[in-house]
Amino acid sequence: MAIEVSSARLAARVRKIRRGEGSAFFLLDVQMEVPSGISILFGPSGAGKSTLLDCIAGLAQTDEGRIAINGDVIFDSEKGLSVPPQSRQIAYVFQSLALFPHMTVEANVAYGLPHAREQTRDGRVSEILKMFRVEQFRHRKPREISGGEKQRVALARSLVTQPRVLLLDEPLTGLDAELKGSIIDDLRAWNAAHKIPILYVTHSREEVDALGERVIALEHGKIVSEGTPREVLDAPRRRRLAQAAGFENLLRATVLDLREPDGVMRVRLADAVCEIEVPLGHAAPGDRVRVAIRAGDILLATEPPRALSARNVLEGKISSLERRGTLVVARVDCDVVFTVHVTPGAERALELAVGKKVWLVLKTHSCHFVEG
Amino acid sequence: MAIEVSSARLAARVRKIRRGEGSAFFLLDVQMEVPSGISILFGPSGAGKSTLLDCIAGLAQTDEGRIAINGDVIFDSEKGLSVPPQSRQIAYVFQSLALFPHMTVEANVAYGLPHAREQTRDGRVSEILKMFRVEQFRHRKPREISGGEKQRVALARSLVTQPRVLLLDEPLTGLDAELKGSIIDDLRAWNAAHKIPILYVTHSREEVDALGERVIALEHGKIVSEGTPREVLDAPRRRRLAQAAGFENLLRATVLDLREPDGVMRVRLADAVCEIEVPLGHAAPGDRVRVAIRAGDILLATEPPRALSARNVLEGKISSLERRGTLVVARVDCDVVFTVHVTPGAERALELAVGKKVWLVLKTHSCHFVEG
Amino acid sequence: QEIRVAAAADLKFALDELGTHYEKQTGRKMDVSYGSSGNFLAQIQNGAPFDVFLSADIEYPRKLEAAGLAEPGTLYEYALGRIVIWMPADTRIDLAQLGWKALLDPSIQKIAIGNPEHAPYGRAAVAALRSVGIYEQVRAKLVYGENIAQAAQFVASGNAQAGILALSLAISPPMREGKRWEIPAKMHPPIEQAAVILKSAKDKDSARAFLTFLKSGEARKILESYGFSVPASAQTQ
Amino acid sequence: MKIEALLLSVRLALCVSAILIAIGVPLAYGLAYSRWRGKFLLEAIVALPLVLPPTVLGFYMLLAMGPRGALGKLWYAAFGHGLAFTFAGLVIASVLYSLPFAVQPLVASFETVDSKLLDASAVLGAGSLRTFRRIILPLSVPGIITALVLSFAHTLGEFGVVLMVGGNLSGVTRTVSIDIYDRAQSLDYAGANRTALLLLVISFLVLSAVYGANRRAGRRAWAPWPLR
Amino acid sequence: MKIEALLLSVRLALCVSAILIAIGVPLAYGLAYSRWRGKFLLEAIVALPLVLPPTVLGFYMLLAMGPRGALGKLWYAAFGHGLAFTFAGLVIASVLYSLPFAVQPLVASFETVDSKLLDASAVLGAGSLRTFRRIILPLSVPGIITALVLSFAHTLGEFGVVLMVGGNLSGVTRTVSIDIYDRAQSLDYAGANRTALLLLVISFLVLSAVYGANRRAGRRAWAPWPLR
Ligand SMILES: Nc1ncnc2c1ncn2[C@@H]1O[C@H](COP(=O)(O)OP(=O)(O)OP(=O)(O)O)[C@@H](O)[C@H]1O
Ligand SMILES: Nc1ncnc2c1ncn2[C@@H]1O[C@H](COP(=O)(O)OP(=O)(O)OP(=O)(O)O)[C@@H](O)[C@H]1O
Ligand SMILES: [Mg+2]
Ligand SMILES: [Mg+2]
């Protein structure tokens, strides 16, 4: 199967086996196209995200496959071609950073600019150090700065070069909310200015929402889903992914009947009596399935709601209320226990309290049918 | 000033200067008491969190101060006493992990148990490896496992010992949501079972909410606030902290008048006409101050709200609506632009749209008066 | 016109004085390299830039002559080596009285000699021991120096209690204080020391001049005063 | 006789390497980790035996081992016989002579161990000794191999010091390098060649076994190795 | 004359150390990073000069450099004069003899550089040469110092090889170690002591300057250093 090679994109087909001790091994088998812009690589720990980036950068040997940037083939196992990492023009921020311990922050950042004229180089280095707010550490060694500061230096070091592809392996972990926000803004601006494919590994839903135009979901070394953040993360097809993406409600259900004209099917939740409508899926009456619903997608009312388009209304009692930062997490017992998020403002307005009778409103299209 | 030394707690007074290149230096000057249970150490990058932990563990030399665990003094600059790190019985998970590269995962974890009988040791190691879901990698070297796996091994390695104090420096960054959740549960259980002081560094509001009983906020090497998560993070007194804690609305305001009987003061926002009531603070009419309001604390109505206790109601127009994962971020222009979070369910129910006229309801006590 | 002389190490003291006289007499300079005669042989065979070779063992110059590396007819036996039994001054053994029997004294645990495999003085020492019939008795006590100077160091440092050394060393300033007993020349084959001018010599005139000087009565007197006897063949010249 | 000399040399080299590691490791540890500001002086002193010609060093050792030397008196008092011309004397002299070859690579290795790992070990309750045994030593294997190889090979080939304090006693102090030297001196070049060749072949086998094992183990055991 | 010999020795040691670093660094780089499975054989060969007694090695060098030796013929063809008994000959012989002391510590250091840093360098566009110059070399300074010190000091003290291929020609090949040796051989102990002491003092000064500078720089320049 040939990969269509278009311009300003990274096309990769990668197969790699990692052998551990004994018989255990890990197989990465991936085929993808990354257009310019930020693509999020999302997946649980050990899914193979770092391995994939290593293969693309040429740091891990790819067993089989083909990798091309803007139509320029940098790896082809059939032709025995493998451009060495230093010639791939791929910038890569490692999970482990790997700052050069013997060089100052400044020298670390200037490292990728050996050919620039001194003035240009100094200017660009200063600029990027300022952008990542580490200019006051420019004469320090990596050992003399904090963890978050190191992270910013590693980012600066990679972004100052003019790469054709940018690989970022969890670049913002360990930064505080404000710094994260400002660096995200800078990354967006950088992206808008450079228009190159950026593969961005993160586990943070927040970062996905703030940065991602596309999400590639990796699991056990395989791509399990690909698309916009909403498509991938809000409508997951696999249980593991549903958990990883933070679907607070993941309910067992039995299919009752399919209503094909309406594009819905009725399911009964767990062994309870409550029934809800969910979008039509590949299932037959009697099948046991799972339904994933985000806690934030559930509307909570203190009176039976009237004149609403929503068909799924469940009556229940609040069994617990817990403040979590900007959120209030309510558990509502409707035979099945639902987790519902409301804002503190709503909590007060609705005078929510444990034991209070409430109604849950679930829009059909917020209920996701999940395999397995 | 003597520190009261009570049992099952860590009492520390620490002063340390870190000199960088040139004249720049960093001063840590902290006095605190950490009871048993999880205390979150919260603060922006470079605040001195890791330095503080290094001093407590004895890895960085403390210039001046006194540190005691359960009344047992382990450091006292006046008496020239400094118990070496290996005798302090303090477990510490570094930000940089520092797994032993030449040992298997199993040997890394068993390292802290040299005196245990072989069987007990193997049992405990296996148990904790299972707890952190890394038992399948037990015979691998740190180089052969993923970033998140390494993190879990580092946690396991520290928790398997029987420390008197546990120091965790951002132990859960880089883990996916599900793993994070399950490890948080394990940490909570561990905490309940061990009842020792745990100092937990994180930037994640989520982790604070899920784990923290107490929060200590550090800024520029000094403790700026201390208390329950709500006290510290929801009512910050400093601008930097407000940003770090994720207050989306941080508004300039001018004090109009103080209404001491009601415990409130009226302020005018920025140069706009709108006026709101905020809790009384150390200010005089005419002072320029800042007011911090969480986006999730603002209630949004599509009709002028009636019969509400809230005194601050501002009329405005929706200028943008953006879906961010489980949230909808609305910007509402009331002369001053407010950021408001609503749930997707509410967005639908209220039929929010750009240009729609809305009313913002701010409870007085959600408005935080911020210094500087 | 400086001549380079390769000389056996045992000539050190004698040659220093010979050199001064030679330089005063002829106005020519000479530069001496001391070393092991075996090494010099190997070096000369490989092109070492020496003009004259003063060997501790006549075998070596003969080899050079046979190989055509020496000027024919210049081989000159300039001295015979003498050996002595030497003991530190503080020894309680009456060496002068006992002579070679002193070596059998029970307080003597080690006897230092040159390595008989390649050092001519060592060979002579073994021959002497054999000729008085005590070789087998003292054999286990023998320690070998790489050359005779090293054997001297063994005794001088007290690690060996007696040594069979070159007379030239035994009367040299550092060892003059010790007790010595001269082993009669008839107890060992002669230690024939010979000089030769090398084919590769740059300044053969100077080399010849030096050889001539070496044959002079003055030179012979100096050699004798440093513990060498001058062979009959030389005396007749 | 050749075999005897060879065996003696191997025995000597083994003893000396073992002792050098035993002395060199703690010494190098002190040099690498001591915070004493003047330790560079000690480092310089350790390297000093190198700058003296071996025979000269041997000569001074001979003096020290003699009845008027400190070492000799001590030894005589303890064992009732002198130290020179004995195997023990050879060992002591060779140890002193080869000390820098063992200590230098060890110090260099110890110093490159990541200090964060030492911190990690300490907070896990390990004292200096345990940290040293379990962390520093295994991570310094390349340096230890270097130290071992240099001291072993150097002792095999060393002859100046050995000649000086050994006295060339066959079976006791006549090592194979002295044997070769003697042959060369007595113009028995063929014999010298044969013995030298034998020594080279055996050394080559030993060294390549060490390096081969080191490589094979290294690839898997020590992380810092580049492995791509 | 003593000064002449001393200067000659220092000149020789400097030349040899410089050449050894120049040859040893690429050689060690190859040994450390080559993926050739048989490289342990090469490593063993590099260590071999060590196991021969210096005078014997010197003897073989003399043969090679002599008018009938391959090296000697080559040299003669190129320069019109022989190689033995010249300063150049000494340098070549000493380089060969001290090669293991330079290469071994270098290999050990190069091997302990964290491979992740090499990866980082590569993705920043640096080729092998730049990575080597900017990352591997500076992080291997302890090993380079070791290599330099060992080769410098060893060349100062070496006399077997030098004696053999140099022939003890004053001003050309009579180094200070040969001078000391000569004096000791002629029982001029006072002279030997004086010269040895002078050599020791000078070496001590040089070595402690190197180590001192190394320490002072090291504390700040190289991260792996333990600094507490
Ligand atoms: N060895 C050092 N020498 C000089 N300055 C240092 C050193 N280590 C840390 N610093 C400085 O001290 C300050 C506090 O560092 P610290 O590592 O304690 O921060 P932190 O709160 O842990 O930050 P982060 O969240 O980024 O890890 C930082 O500004 C840092 O640059
Ligand atoms: N050198 C190696 N040898 C053997 N197995 C390896 C090696 N490196 C990684 N693995 C395994 O391959 C799998 C994928 O690792 P990878 O580092 O790509 O995961 P990841 O998706 O980046 O995870 P994380 O989010 O935890 O960083 C893991 O199960 C890991 O244990
Ligand atoms: Mg990873
Ligand atoms: Mg930190």
CSV table of N, CA and C in Angstrom, one decimal, chain D residues 2 6 176-177 179-181 183-184 188-204, chain E residues 48 51-53 56-57 59-60:
chain,number,residue,atom,x,y,z
D,2,LYS,N,61.5,-21.5,30.5
D,2,LYS,CA,60.7,-20.5,29.9
D,2,LYS,C,59.3,-20.5,30.6
D,6,LEU,N,57.4,-17.8,32.7
D,6,LEU,CA,56.1,-17.3,32.3
D,6,LEU,C,55.1,-17.4,33.4
D,176,VAL,N,59.3,-13.5,33.0
D,176,VAL,CA,59.5,-13.8,31.6
D,176,VAL,C,60.1,-12.6,30.9
D,177,SER,N,59.8,-11.4,31.4
D,177,SER,CA,60.4,-10.2,30.7
D,177,SER,C,61.9,-10.1,30.9
D,179,ASP,N,63.7,-12.7,31.4
D,179,ASP,CA,64.2,-13.8,30.6
D,179,ASP,C,64.4,-13.4,29.1
D,180,ILE,N,63.4,-12.7,28.6
D,180,ILE,CA,63.6,-12.2,27.2
D,180,ILE,C,64.8,-11.2,27.2
D,181,TYR,N,64.8,-10.3,28.1
D,181,TYR,CA,65.9,-9.3,28.2
D,181,TYR,C,67.3,-10.0,28.2
D,183,ARG,N,68.1,-12.9,27.3
D,183,ARG,CA,68.4,-13.6,26.0
D,183,ARG,C,68.9,-12.5,25.0
D,184,ALA,N,68.2,-11.4,24.9
D,184,ALA,CA,68.6,-10.4,24.0
D,184,ALA,C,70.0,-9.9,24.3
D,188,ASP,N,71.1,-13.9,22.1
D,188,ASP,CA,70.3,-15.1,21.7
D,188,ASP,C,69.0,-14.6,21.2
D,189,TYR,N,69.1,-13.9,20.0
D,189,TYR,CA,67.9,-13.2,19.5
D,189,TYR,C,66.8,-14.2,19.1
D,190,ALA,N,67.2,-15.4,18.6
D,190,ALA,CA,66.2,-16.4,18.3
D,190,ALA,C,65.4,-16.7,19.5
D,191,GLY,N,66.1,-17.0,20.6
D,191,GLY,CA,65.4,-17.4,21.9
D,191,GLY,C,64.5,-16.2,22.3
D,192,ALA,N,65.1,-15.0,22.3
D,192,ALA,CA,64.3,-13.8,22.7
D,192,ALA,C,63.0,-13.7,21.9
D,193,ASN,N,63.2,-13.9,20.6
D,193,ASN,CA,62.0,-13.8,19.7
D,193,ASN,C,61.0,-14.8,20.0
D,194,ARG,N,61.4,-16.0,20.2
D,194,ARG,CA,60.4,-17.1,20.6
D,194,ARG,C,59.7,-16.7,21.8
D,195,THR,N,60.4,-16.4,22.9
D,195,THR,CA,59.8,-16.1,24.2
D,195,THR,C,58.8,-14.9,24.0
D,196,ALA,N,59.4,-13.8,23.3
D,196,ALA,CA,58.5,-12.6,23.2
D,196,ALA,C,57.2,-13.0,22.5
D,197,LEU,N,57.4,-13.8,21.4
D,197,LEU,CA,56.2,-14.2,20.6
D,197,LEU,C,55.2,-14.9,21.5
D,198,LEU,N,55.7,-15.8,22.3
D,198,LEU,CA,54.9,-16.6,23.2
D,198,LEU,C,54.1,-15.7,24.2
D,199,LEU,N,54.9,-14.7,24.7
D,199,LEU,CA,54.3,-13.8,25.6
D,199,LEU,C,53.2,-12.9,25.0
D,200,LEU,N,53.5,-12.5,23.7
D,200,LEU,CA,52.6,-11.7,23.0
D,200,LEU,C,51.3,-12.5,22.7
D,201,VAL,N,51.5,-13.7,22.3
D,201,VAL,CA,50.3,-14.5,21.9
D,201,VAL,C,49.4,-14.7,23.2
D,202,ILE,N,50.1,-15.1,24.3
D,202,ILE,CA,49.3,-15.4,25.5
D,202,ILE,C,48.6,-14.1,26.0
D,203,SER,N,49.4,-13.0,26.0
D,203,SER,CA,48.8,-11.7,26.4
D,203,SER,C,47.6,-11.4,25.5
D,204,PHE,N,47.8,-11.6,24.2
D,204,PHE,CA,46.7,-11.2,23.3
D,204,PHE,C,45.5,-12.0,23.6
E,48,LEU,N,48.9,-4.4,23.6
E,48,LEU,CA,50.1,-5.3,23.6
E,48,LEU,C,51.4,-4.7,23.8
E,51,VAL,N,53.1,-5.4,27.2
E,51,VAL,CA,53.5,-6.6,27.9
E,51,VAL,C,55.0,-7.0,27.5
E,52,LEU,N,55.6,-6.3,26.6
E,52,LEU,CA,57.0,-6.5,26.3
E,52,LEU,C,57.9,-5.6,27.2
E,53,PRO,N,59.0,-6.2,27.7
E,53,PRO,CA,59.9,-5.3,28.4
E,53,PRO,C,60.3,-4.2,27.5
E,56,VAL,N,63.2,-4.7,25.2
E,56,VAL,CA,63.0,-5.6,24.2
E,56,VAL,C,62.1,-5.0,23.1
E,57,LEU,N,61.1,-4.3,23.5
E,57,LEU,CA,60.3,-3.5,22.5
E,57,LEU,C,61.3,-2.6,21.7
E,59,PHE,N,64.4,-2.9,21.3
E,59,PHE,CA,65.2,-3.7,20.4
E,59,PHE,C,64.5,-4.0,19.0
E,60,TYR,N,63.3,-4.4,19.1
E,60,TYR,CA,62.5,-4.6,17.9
E,60,TYR,C,62.3,-3.3,17.1
